[in-house]
Amino acid sequence: MTEPVIHTVLFTFLVFLVEAASRPNIVVIVADDLGWNDVSFHGSDQISTPHLDELAYKGVLLKNYYVSPICTPTRGALMSGRHPIHTGLQSGVIVGSQPYGLPLNLTIMPQWLKQLGYRTHMVGKWHLGFFRKEYTPLYRGFESHYGYYLGCGDYYDHSSEATPDYFGYDFWRNDTIDYTSIGQYSTDIFTKEAVNIINNHNPSEPLFLYLPYQAVHSGNLPDGNPLQAPQKYIKRFPHIKNSKRRTYAGMVSALDDAVGTVVDALKSQGLYDNSVILFTTDNGGPANGFDGNAANNFPLRLENQVNQIKRFVETEKFCNETWKLEQRFAEVKEEIDTKLQFVFKNHKDLKLARELIECDIDLVGNKAILASLNCEANNLRELISKSLKDKDILCAKFQRIQDFKQIVERKQNLIQVLARQNYNAKSRLEDQRKEIDQYIAKSLSTHFTETKTLTSGLHGSVVDEIDKFTALALPNLLFTVVNESALKTPISDISINQTTNLSYQQLQQLLDTVQFPPYKAPECILLHCLKMKYEDTLKKINWSDEDISSSQIEELCKNVHEHDQKLLDKMLPLLNQRINSTGKALADCVHVKDTISEWWNQPAQYVVPWVNVEGNSLQNWKEKWTILTTKLRQMMVKQH
């Protein structure tokens, strides 16, 4: 995309860093074929790269930083600190099994850093030669390498297009072929390996991690799938209609997430604050479908191409016109010379005539040059005038930018004030929230206890008597009271089953002692015993219907039922009224608590004391809370 540039300054800067006392960790992340307009910190409105943006805004943007137009030269310069023309890598990329690589007589970055006590690891693409093992990463200063040697390959099966004629499997762990990575997306497994290295690193030693990703280089071209990304990333860009560009955007998004994961790992291990993170691309993105890619280098690539084409067309046009004029001028000169020879027979006169014609031609030429210069001068004056206007426009824009910068600074100061107020308000609200929670818990506990006491204190009520009644076993449902004694004897102890040999007087005495007080016996159970179950026994003792009437028993049961119903009608409305009033008071308390909780979750500018919520300020809500809780306590005392 641009001219190659010497990386000596960058390399010297890194050496200066590592010679410092702290020896910072160094993480070099290299993207492959990433376009200028494929990251949002360069203004891309298609692809969002929040993690790269964070590094850019918190770090230093190198705006005069250049790379080579293809992979191998850039990587050789990055590793050696030398321009590719001095390493023999300037002409192209290493393809297939070509027998050359980064010269072995050069000491490269990991070797220098290793001498300074660094632990050196590489994860990703090498592309600096592998025709002999001495050219591979383990023999060039890296303690470990997980990745591939060639320039491209499939992102999932890791087969590599060595040349257009043959493929091969190219994925290594150190110096051993690794087949466990088949089927896994390369960006994901490179990130996982990098995070594993960071997590297992000893913080007392400096770390150098070289992380050249495969992304976003195209994959295998012949009968292959050059653009590959997981669907979860592709689905992030439904607004991109071109399918290739959409897949490419997914590849960039996966790379951005990977960089964020590596940075998070550095932070979690406490290495971030003492780390230098360098992110670069090896070259610009192949645009217009070249190499199966879908990158975008606007405005750089487009502007350069258009200008080059314009210059080429104009140059060719002028060259053609110049050649035609030169041919015509030569013909005219020959015609003039022929006429001069015909007119002037004397050699001396012919010579003077030729010189005069040459002077006339030079004069005409100089006049044409002067006219051309005047025209160019006018064009330059117009250009200068336009430049001055552009300068005025830029100055006005710069002034607006400065004014906007001042507005931003004032807003930042206001935000800081609001943030401090938010912090203080949150602290106060936290204390009030705890106090309210404690008060509500205490109030609810007290109310529950008082309600339970109130309910249990309703002696002789329907609930209490029904509980006692339903808790009795069937044989104990009938009771007898003897001589008004508080001692109650189950009727089964003096059951009719035991009165077979009783006399009539004894049986009469027994029945006289049987009573039916409220909630002590089920209706009609005695009638059932007398009329049905013990009919034979009554006949044997000469029982007569005149002695005790079933209608009398039924009347007694009816009276008991009516008495019970009246008691229920009296007690239940009172109990319901108390429950409803207490529930309303509790609902009001919960509403106030929920309102304060919602208030708590609002941003700083909405929690300051002078802001109203539902027409009430924080002070109004506190007073309302106090009134409601006071009413609740008064209601509890009144009910008690």
XYZ file of C-alpha atoms in Angstrom:
640
model
C 0.000 0.000 0.000
C 2.853 2.428 0.840
C 6.601 2.624 0.567
C 8.614 0.378 2.931
C 10.126 2.207 5.868
C 13.018 1.422 8.206
C 11.876 0.126 11.617
C 15.112 1.079 13.365
C 13.479 3.883 15.347
C 10.812 1.537 16.713
C 13.367 -1.139 17.533
C 15.663 1.381 19.231
C 12.702 2.593 21.269
C 11.970 -0.954 22.453
C 15.621 -1.497 23.361
C 15.554 1.764 25.318
C 12.498 0.555 27.195
C 13.950 -2.781 28.176
C 17.185 -1.197 29.369
C 15.164 0.735 31.928
C 15.155 -0.518 35.495
C 11.556 -1.766 35.445
C 11.949 -3.909 32.260
C 8.327 -3.652 31.076
C 6.469 -6.530 29.503
C 6.234 -6.213 25.719
C 3.278 -7.518 23.709
C 3.477 -7.067 19.913
C 0.161 -7.838 18.171
C 0.238 -7.958 14.354
C -2.877 -8.024 12.181
C -2.564 -9.427 8.657
C -3.826 -7.409 5.644
C -5.957 -5.049 7.759
C -7.277 -2.059 5.794
C -6.968 1.553 6.942
C -10.739 2.036 6.938
C -11.500 -1.290 8.687
C -11.215 0.047 12.243
C -13.557 2.542 13.870
C -10.770 4.678 15.377
C -9.904 5.583 11.764
C -13.540 6.552 11.176
C -15.053 3.363 9.780
C -18.853 3.557 9.974
C -19.269 -0.110 9.010
C -17.068 -2.035 11.443
C -16.961 -1.288 15.165
C -13.711 -2.150 16.977
C -14.205 -1.011 20.602
C -11.200 -2.850 22.071
C -8.764 -1.486 19.464
C -10.350 1.942 19.905
C -9.650 1.791 23.635
C -5.972 0.999 23.007
C -5.786 3.833 20.472
C -7.436 6.456 22.684
C -5.542 5.476 25.836
C -2.233 5.070 24.021
C -0.308 6.774 21.215
C -1.439 6.787 17.569
C 1.561 6.625 15.180
C 0.273 8.808 12.348
C 3.518 8.818 10.366
C 4.162 5.084 10.605
C 4.656 3.027 7.425
C 4.881 -0.657 6.575
C 5.858 -2.633 3.485
C 3.194 -3.548 0.913
C 3.387 -7.307 1.590
C 3.926 -9.713 4.500
C 7.496 -11.034 4.546
C 9.345 -7.694 4.119
C 7.397 -6.056 6.969
C 7.871 -8.992 9.337
C 11.595 -9.201 8.537
C 11.993 -5.469 9.219
C 10.008 -5.726 12.464
C 12.131 -8.605 13.751
C 15.540 -7.287 12.607
C 15.133 -3.508 12.724
C 16.546 -3.320 9.175
C 15.044 -2.199 5.900
C 14.094 -5.212 3.730
C 16.621 -4.199 1.064
C 19.372 -5.015 3.591
C 17.947 -8.445 4.460
C 17.200 -9.676 0.935
C 13.455 -9.860 1.638
C 12.395 -6.824 -0.412
C 11.237 -8.542 -3.588
C 8.236 -10.594 -2.415
C 6.855 -13.145 0.055
C 8.245 -16.581 0.839
C 6.070 -19.078 -1.030
C 5.898 -22.822 -0.427
C 9.261 -24.421 0.117
C 11.424 -21.652 -1.361
C 14.913 -22.124 0.109
C 15.510 -18.762 1.774
C 14.509 -16.777 4.823
C 15.518 -14.035 7.243
C 19.356 -14.285 7.252
C 20.815 -16.252 10.152
C 23.678 -13.780 10.633
C 21.190 -11.212 11.964
C 20.415 -11.030 15.683
C 16.693 -10.369 15.835
C 14.329 -8.921 18.454
C 13.612 -12.062 20.598
C 17.326 -12.893 20.719
C 18.211 -9.407 21.956
C 15.409 -9.477 24.522
C 16.377 -12.937 25.698
C 19.844 -11.622 26.481
C 18.148 -8.994 28.670
C 16.355 -11.637 30.754
C 13.017 -11.737 28.902
C 10.848 -14.841 28.515
C 10.085 -14.941 24.807
C 7.000 -16.607 23.286
C 5.419 -16.513 19.834
C 1.849 -17.369 18.848
C 0.735 -17.150 15.211
C 2.195 -16.588 11.740
C 5.971 -16.748 11.045
C 6.473 -16.336 7.249
C 10.227 -15.721 7.524
C 11.483 -19.056 6.171
C 11.340 -22.680 7.249
C 13.256 -24.628 4.582
C 15.733 -25.534 7.347
C 14.926 -25.812 11.030
C 17.497 -23.113 11.846
C 15.170 -20.576 10.206
C 12.163 -21.451 12.388
C 11.106 -19.523 15.542
C 12.586 -21.903 18.148
C 16.040 -21.304 16.671
C 15.585 -17.524 16.345
C 15.203 -16.643 20.025
C 11.680 -17.831 20.932
C 11.193 -20.315 23.785
C 7.899 -21.532 22.314
C 5.908 -21.246 19.115
C 2.295 -22.172 18.411
C 1.126 -21.402 14.888
C 2.101 -21.818 11.243
C 5.066 -21.048 8.953
C 3.545 -19.988 5.604
C 1.572 -16.920 4.575
C -2.023 -18.142 4.486
C -4.264 -21.137 5.119
C -7.716 -22.325 6.051
C -8.934 -20.857 9.354
C -10.439 -24.184 10.489
C -8.612 -27.175 8.969
C -5.281 -25.238 8.752
C -4.356 -26.623 5.356
C -2.097 -24.223 3.492
C -1.929 -23.210 -0.146
C 1.826 -23.677 -0.478
C 1.650 -22.906 -4.215
C -1.263 -22.902 -6.671
C -0.286 -26.483 -7.509
C -0.291 -28.205 -4.129
C -1.501 -27.930 -0.540
C -0.143 -29.112 2.789
C -0.962 -29.128 6.501
C 0.842 -26.280 8.261
C 0.243 -26.019 12.003
C 2.902 -26.513 14.684
C 3.459 -26.595 18.398
C 7.137 -25.823 18.766
C 8.842 -28.165 16.245
C 6.066 -30.806 16.190
C 3.049 -30.912 13.884
C -0.121 -30.272 15.886
C -3.317 -31.993 14.703
C -5.408 -31.150 17.791
C -6.278 -27.732 16.397
C -8.176 -29.070 13.371
C -11.719 -27.718 13.320
C -10.972 -24.748 15.611
C -11.016 -21.133 14.414
C -7.444 -19.847 14.346
C -8.193 -16.453 15.966
C -9.810 -18.222 18.931
C -7.048 -20.780 19.515
C -4.286 -18.185 19.149
C -6.023 -16.038 21.766
C -6.495 -19.024 24.064
C -2.781 -19.885 23.768
C -1.726 -16.281 24.426
C -3.949 -16.064 27.521
C -2.524 -19.369 28.765
C 1.038 -18.013 28.398
C 0.100 -14.838 30.296
C -1.666 -16.762 33.081
C 1.313 -19.102 33.584
C 3.961 -16.369 33.388
C 6.093 -15.584 36.439
C 5.492 -11.855 37.160
C 9.015 -11.466 38.533
C 10.408 -11.939 34.994
C 9.721 -9.655 32.009
C 7.580 -11.110 29.219
C 7.921 -10.676 25.452
C 4.869 -12.024 23.604
C 4.869 -11.837 19.789
C 1.269 -12.387 18.624
C 0.924 -12.193 14.806
C -2.674 -13.262 14.064
C -3.794 -14.931 10.857
C -6.713 -12.519 10.742
C -7.707 -10.876 8.517
C -5.677 -12.428 5.677
C -7.710 -14.384 3.153
C -7.674 -18.172 3.341
C -6.919 -20.655 0.601
C -7.942 -19.412 -2.836
C -8.180 -22.356 -5.316
C -11.504 -24.079 -4.618
C -11.258 -22.745 -1.082
C -13.156 -20.348 1.171
C -10.961 -17.251 1.402
C -13.090 -15.336 3.940
C -14.042 -17.244 7.101
C -15.580 -16.133 10.408
C -17.922 -17.689 12.992
C -21.584 -16.876 12.396
C -21.912 -15.089 15.747
C -19.538 -12.413 14.424
C -21.030 -12.222 10.927
C -24.491 -11.660 12.451
C -23.219 -8.443 14.041
C -23.249 -6.709 10.631
C -26.682 -7.124 9.012
C -26.354 -3.559 7.659
C -23.544 -4.641 5.294
C -25.270 -5.983 2.190
C -22.210 -7.354 0.383
C -21.736 -10.906 1.688
C -17.938 -10.922 1.320
C -17.585 -7.578 3.061
C -19.958 -8.772 5.812
C -17.869 -11.922 6.408
C -14.691 -9.831 6.376
C -16.255 -7.524 8.994
C -16.924 -10.608 11.140
C -13.224 -11.540 10.877
C -12.228 -8.029 12.027
C -14.722 -8.160 14.906
C -13.338 -11.533 16.047
C -9.817 -10.038 15.978
C -11.002 -7.036 18.024
C -12.549 -9.323 20.673
C -9.318 -11.340 20.747
C -7.237 -8.219 21.459
C -9.660 -7.300 24.251
C -9.313 -10.777 25.771
C -5.495 -10.566 25.758
C -5.581 -7.116 27.396
C -8.019 -8.400 30.045
C -5.658 -11.313 30.769
C -2.784 -8.867 31.315
C -4.957 -6.884 33.717
C -6.141 -9.942 35.638
C -2.551 -11.101 36.171
C -1.365 -7.651 37.283
C 0.915 -7.214 34.223
C -0.999 -4.481 32.400
C 0.357 -1.440 34.228
C 3.938 -2.465 33.406
C 3.350 -3.484 29.780
C 4.000 -1.920 26.376
C 1.342 -3.089 23.891
C 2.085 -2.480 20.204
C -0.655 -3.136 17.625
C 0.188 -2.920 13.930
C -0.701 -4.420 10.580
C 1.887 -5.951 8.278
C 0.458 -4.090 5.251
C -2.718 -2.507 3.973
C -5.783 -4.502 3.035
C -6.097 -6.068 -0.439
C -9.066 -4.226 -1.909
C -11.430 -4.789 -4.859
C -11.436 -8.557 -4.373
C -7.680 -8.971 -4.825
C -6.432 -12.144 -3.153
C -10.055 -13.013 -2.361
C -10.180 -10.223 0.222
C -12.712 -7.444 0.908
C -10.691 -4.829 2.790
C -11.088 -1.064 2.560
C -8.203 1.441 2.581
C -10.259 4.585 1.972
C -9.173 7.300 1.529
C -5.562 6.221 1.056
C -5.821 3.525 -1.574
C -8.603 5.165 -3.566
C -6.967 8.580 -3.587
C -3.571 7.178 -4.597
C -5.030 5.072 -7.391
C -7.080 7.939 -8.803
C -4.145 10.352 -8.687
C -1.802 7.834 -10.291
C -4.263 7.147 -13.093
C -4.805 10.856 -13.706
C -1.077 11.555 -13.788
C -0.481 8.634 -16.113
C -3.225 9.690 -18.534
C -2.077 13.313 -18.576
C 1.561 12.325 -19.023
C 0.752 9.989 -21.896
C -1.415 12.663 -23.508
C 1.349 15.284 -23.342
C 3.935 12.804 -24.562
C 1.819 11.955 -27.599
C 1.136 15.600 -28.386
C 4.814 16.471 -27.949
C 5.879 13.667 -30.274
C 3.401 14.767 -32.946
C 4.552 18.372 -32.671
C 8.192 17.351 -32.903
C 7.458 15.326 -36.047
C 5.528 18.215 -37.621
C 8.258 20.710 -36.649
C 10.912 18.557 -38.305
C 8.828 18.370 -41.506
C 8.292 22.149 -41.531
C 12.012 22.767 -41.044
C 12.804 20.512 -44.009
C 10.268 22.322 -46.196
C 11.685 25.731 -45.212
C 15.267 24.584 -45.839
C 14.297 23.258 -49.285
C 12.707 26.589 -50.207
C 15.767 28.493 -48.911
C 18.081 26.385 -51.055
C 15.916 27.131 -54.071
C 15.865 30.911 -53.396
C 19.437 31.511 -52.228
C 22.065 30.065 -54.535
C 24.940 31.767 -52.775
C 26.209 29.670 -49.873
C 26.833 32.725 -47.698
C 23.337 34.073 -48.239
C 21.847 30.629 -47.619
C 23.695 30.412 -44.296
C 22.443 33.843 -43.187
C 18.907 32.925 -44.191
C 19.046 29.696 -42.216
C 20.335 31.593 -39.154
C 17.539 34.134 -39.531
C 14.941 31.351 -39.712
C 16.444 29.736 -36.605
C 16.210 33.065 -34.751
C 12.579 33.415 -35.824
C 11.841 29.883 -34.670
C 13.555 30.532 -31.318
C 11.596 33.777 -30.954
C 8.310 32.020 -31.637
C 9.289 29.260 -29.214
C 10.202 31.736 -26.499
C 6.920 33.571 -27.045
C 5.067 30.263 -26.677
C 7.044 29.459 -23.527
C 6.292 32.937 -22.153
C 2.591 32.464 -22.891
C 2.676 29.060 -21.222
C 4.461 30.526 -18.218
C 1.877 33.307 -17.996
C -0.855 30.714 -18.123
C 0.830 28.682 -15.397
C 1.336 31.857 -13.374
C -2.404 32.567 -13.616
C -3.143 29.000 -12.569
C -0.757 29.352 -9.637
C -2.388 32.607 -8.610
C -5.788 30.945 -8.713
C -4.398 28.026 -6.734
C -2.864 30.368 -4.177
C -6.153 32.242 -3.888
C -8.016 28.986 -3.418
C -5.420 27.838 -0.893
C -5.833 31.063 1.052
C -9.612 30.539 1.082
C -9.099 26.956 2.213
C -6.730 28.242 4.860
C -9.380 30.679 6.102
C -11.943 27.865 6.148
C -9.529 25.621 8.047
C -8.768 28.412 10.511
C -12.489 28.904 11.061
C -12.946 25.147 11.537
C -9.973 25.084 13.877
C -11.493 27.914 15.894
C -14.795 26.032 16.078
C -12.899 22.954 17.179
C -11.191 24.974 19.888
C -14.542 26.393 20.993
C -16.014 22.897 21.003
C -12.989 21.680 22.948
C -13.637 24.324 25.590
C -17.306 23.292 25.729
C -16.231 19.672 26.113
C -13.820 20.599 28.899
C -16.576 22.522 30.712
C -18.924 19.566 30.296
C -16.231 17.233 31.551
C -15.803 19.423 34.605
C -19.567 19.377 35.111
C -19.593 15.601 34.717
C -16.840 15.331 37.323
C -18.875 17.507 39.690
C -21.939 15.376 39.040
C -19.858 12.246 39.522
C -18.679 13.501 42.900
C -22.237 14.427 43.816
C -23.334 11.012 42.605
C -20.740 9.357 44.803
C -21.751 11.413 47.826
C -25.464 10.977 47.106
C -24.990 7.236 46.648
C -23.162 7.053 49.942
C -25.972 8.911 51.712
C -28.638 6.905 49.922
C -26.863 3.675 50.817
C -27.006 4.601 54.484
C -30.656 5.639 54.170
C -31.431 2.498 52.252
C -29.914 0.334 54.958
C -31.798 2.315 57.591
C -35.073 1.926 55.689
C -34.487 -1.794 55.155
C -33.797 -2.249 58.858
C -36.855 -0.187 59.809
C -39.093 -2.080 57.399
C -37.762 -5.417 58.606
C -38.286 -4.336 62.223
C -41.754 -2.949 61.484
C -42.809 -6.052 59.587
C -41.498 -8.271 62.369
C -43.315 -6.211 65.026
C -46.500 -6.137 62.983
C -46.336 -9.874 62.404
C -45.880 -10.489 66.110
C -48.709 -8.125 67.048
C -51.013 -9.611 64.398
C -50.253 -13.098 65.609
C -50.875 -12.023 69.200
C -54.131 -10.336 68.184
C -55.327 -13.433 66.370
C -54.347 -15.829 69.110
C -55.979 -13.538 71.685
C -59.443 -13.970 70.211
C -60.348 -16.696 72.728
C -63.586 -18.447 72.113
C -63.506 -17.387 68.431
C -64.506 -19.548 65.540
C -60.919 -20.223 64.497
C -59.811 -21.338 67.945
C -62.804 -23.584 68.532
C -62.682 -25.089 65.039
C -58.972 -25.836 65.492
C -59.764 -27.606 68.750
C -62.662 -29.457 67.193
C -60.775 -30.651 64.098
C -57.836 -31.756 66.226
C -59.963 -34.311 68.126
C -60.161 -37.962 67.148
C -63.573 -39.313 66.197
C -64.140 -41.232 69.511
C -63.534 -38.000 71.418
C -66.064 -35.857 69.577
C -68.706 -36.284 72.334
C -68.043 -34.991 75.821
C -69.896 -35.105 79.113
C -69.766 -32.652 81.972
C -70.347 -34.127 85.389
C -71.296 -31.897 88.330
C -70.006 -28.788 86.506
C -66.514 -30.134 86.856
C -63.807 -28.815 84.587
C -62.693 -32.395 84.067
C -64.062 -33.800 80.833
C -64.442 -37.506 80.202
C -64.595 -38.959 76.682
C -68.028 -40.416 75.984
C -66.378 -43.615 74.791
C -65.639 -44.378 78.443
C -69.404 -44.427 79.200
C -70.494 -45.499 75.746
C -73.856 -47.084 74.995
C -71.790 -50.150 74.054
C -71.193 -50.541 77.773
C -74.880 -50.041 78.800
C -76.321 -53.319 77.648
C -77.120 -54.382 81.214
C -78.137 -50.977 82.497
C -81.599 -50.378 83.820
C -83.928 -47.802 82.310
C -83.293 -45.371 85.143
C -79.534 -45.689 84.714
C -79.774 -45.118 80.968
C -82.070 -42.100 81.534
C -79.517 -40.671 83.960
C -76.786 -41.224 81.412
C -78.666 -39.382 78.658
C -79.484 -36.497 80.983
C -75.793 -35.915 81.570
C -75.025 -35.671 77.828
C -74.806 -32.042 76.583
C -74.175 -30.408 73.169
C -72.199 -27.188 73.807
C -70.918 -25.210 70.726
C -68.105 -26.865 68.728
C -67.992 -29.894 71.079
C -69.935 -32.380 68.991
C -70.874 -32.886 65.341
C -74.515 -32.457 64.462
C -76.796 -35.539 64.473
C -74.069 -37.952 65.616
C -76.063 -38.923 68.720
C -79.244 -39.240 66.679
C -77.381 -41.525 64.336
C -76.237 -43.670 67.288
C -79.665 -43.840 68.829
C -81.703 -44.393 65.683
C -79.491 -46.600 63.580
C -76.370 -48.113 65.023
C -77.851 -49.077 68.420
C -81.447 -49.747 67.448
C -81.312 -53.394 68.564
C -79.872 -52.466 71.962
C -82.621 -49.902 72.612
C -85.286 -52.476 71.905
C -83.798 -54.926 74.412
C -84.014 -52.324 77.182
C -87.550 -51.308 76.156
C -86.511 -47.844 74.822
C -89.426 -45.616 73.902
C -89.522 -42.671 71.461
C -91.516 -40.767 74.019
C -88.581 -40.776 76.422
C -86.402 -38.640 74.135
C -87.484 -37.238 70.858
C -85.257 -37.041 67.790
C -86.883 -33.720 66.989
C -85.599 -32.385 70.267
C -82.092 -33.413 69.387
C -82.427 -31.839 65.925
C -83.766 -28.621 67.451
C -80.850 -28.522 69.848
C -78.398 -29.001 66.959
C -80.133 -26.249 64.972
C -79.820 -23.823 67.885
C -76.145 -24.644 68.212
C -75.628 -24.018 64.480
C -77.407 -20.637 64.626
C -75.332 -19.614 67.650
C -72.179 -20.535 65.768
C -73.237 -18.593 62.683
C -73.938 -15.430 64.665
C -70.533 -15.635 66.303
C -68.890 -16.062 62.877
C -70.811 -13.126 61.398
C -69.632 -10.947 64.266
C -65.944 -11.933 64.297
C -65.043 -12.312 60.614
C -65.820 -8.739 59.410
C -63.819 -7.280 62.281
C -60.853 -9.499 61.485
C -61.066 -8.698 57.743
C -61.205 -4.957 58.472
C -58.061 -5.124 60.564
C -56.229 -7.213 57.951
C -57.192 -4.808 55.115
C -56.105 -1.691 56.992
C -52.815 -3.273 57.966
C -52.221 -4.480 54.374
C -52.810 -1.001 52.978
C -50.318 0.522 55.396
C -47.726 -2.111 54.453
C -48.380 -1.522 50.709
C -47.705 2.201 51.172
C -44.445 1.398 52.953
C -43.367 -0.985 50.169
C -44.221 1.658 47.529
C -41.974 4.188 49.243
C -39.184 1.601 49.506
C -39.495 0.672 45.795
C -39.472 4.346 44.772
C -36.255 4.947 46.714
C -34.728 1.795 45.158
C -35.590 3.063 41.650
C -34.128 6.410 42.591
C -30.970 4.680 43.693
C -30.425 3.113 40.260
C -30.692 6.398 38.336
C -27.529 8.191 37.024
C -25.809 10.994 38.890
C -27.711 13.887 37.342
C -31.017 12.388 38.531
C -30.148 11.661 42.149
C -29.189 15.130 43.255
C -31.434 16.397 46.075
C -33.252 19.038 44.017
C -34.610 16.627 41.400
C -38.242 15.499 41.797
C -39.506 11.955 41.288
C -43.273 11.570 40.788
C -43.667 15.169 41.932
C -41.763 14.698 45.204
C -38.200 15.519 46.155
C -36.038 13.252 48.278
C -36.955 15.280 51.397
C -40.683 14.966 50.572
C -40.317 11.218 50.166
C -38.560 10.962 53.544
C -41.365 12.966 55.217
C -43.979 10.849 53.481
C -42.228 7.710 54.703
C -42.187 9.044 58.280
C -45.934 9.859 58.146
C -46.847 6.443 56.756
C -44.776 4.511 59.276
C -46.235 6.628 62.114
C -49.759 5.863 60.929
C -48.884 2.177 60.773
C -47.626 2.180 64.362
C -50.733 4.061 65.535
C -52.951 1.550 63.774
C -51.104 -1.338 65.437
C -51.520 0.249 68.873
C -55.209 0.883 68.240
C -55.835 -2.686 67.079
C -53.961 -4.080 70.021
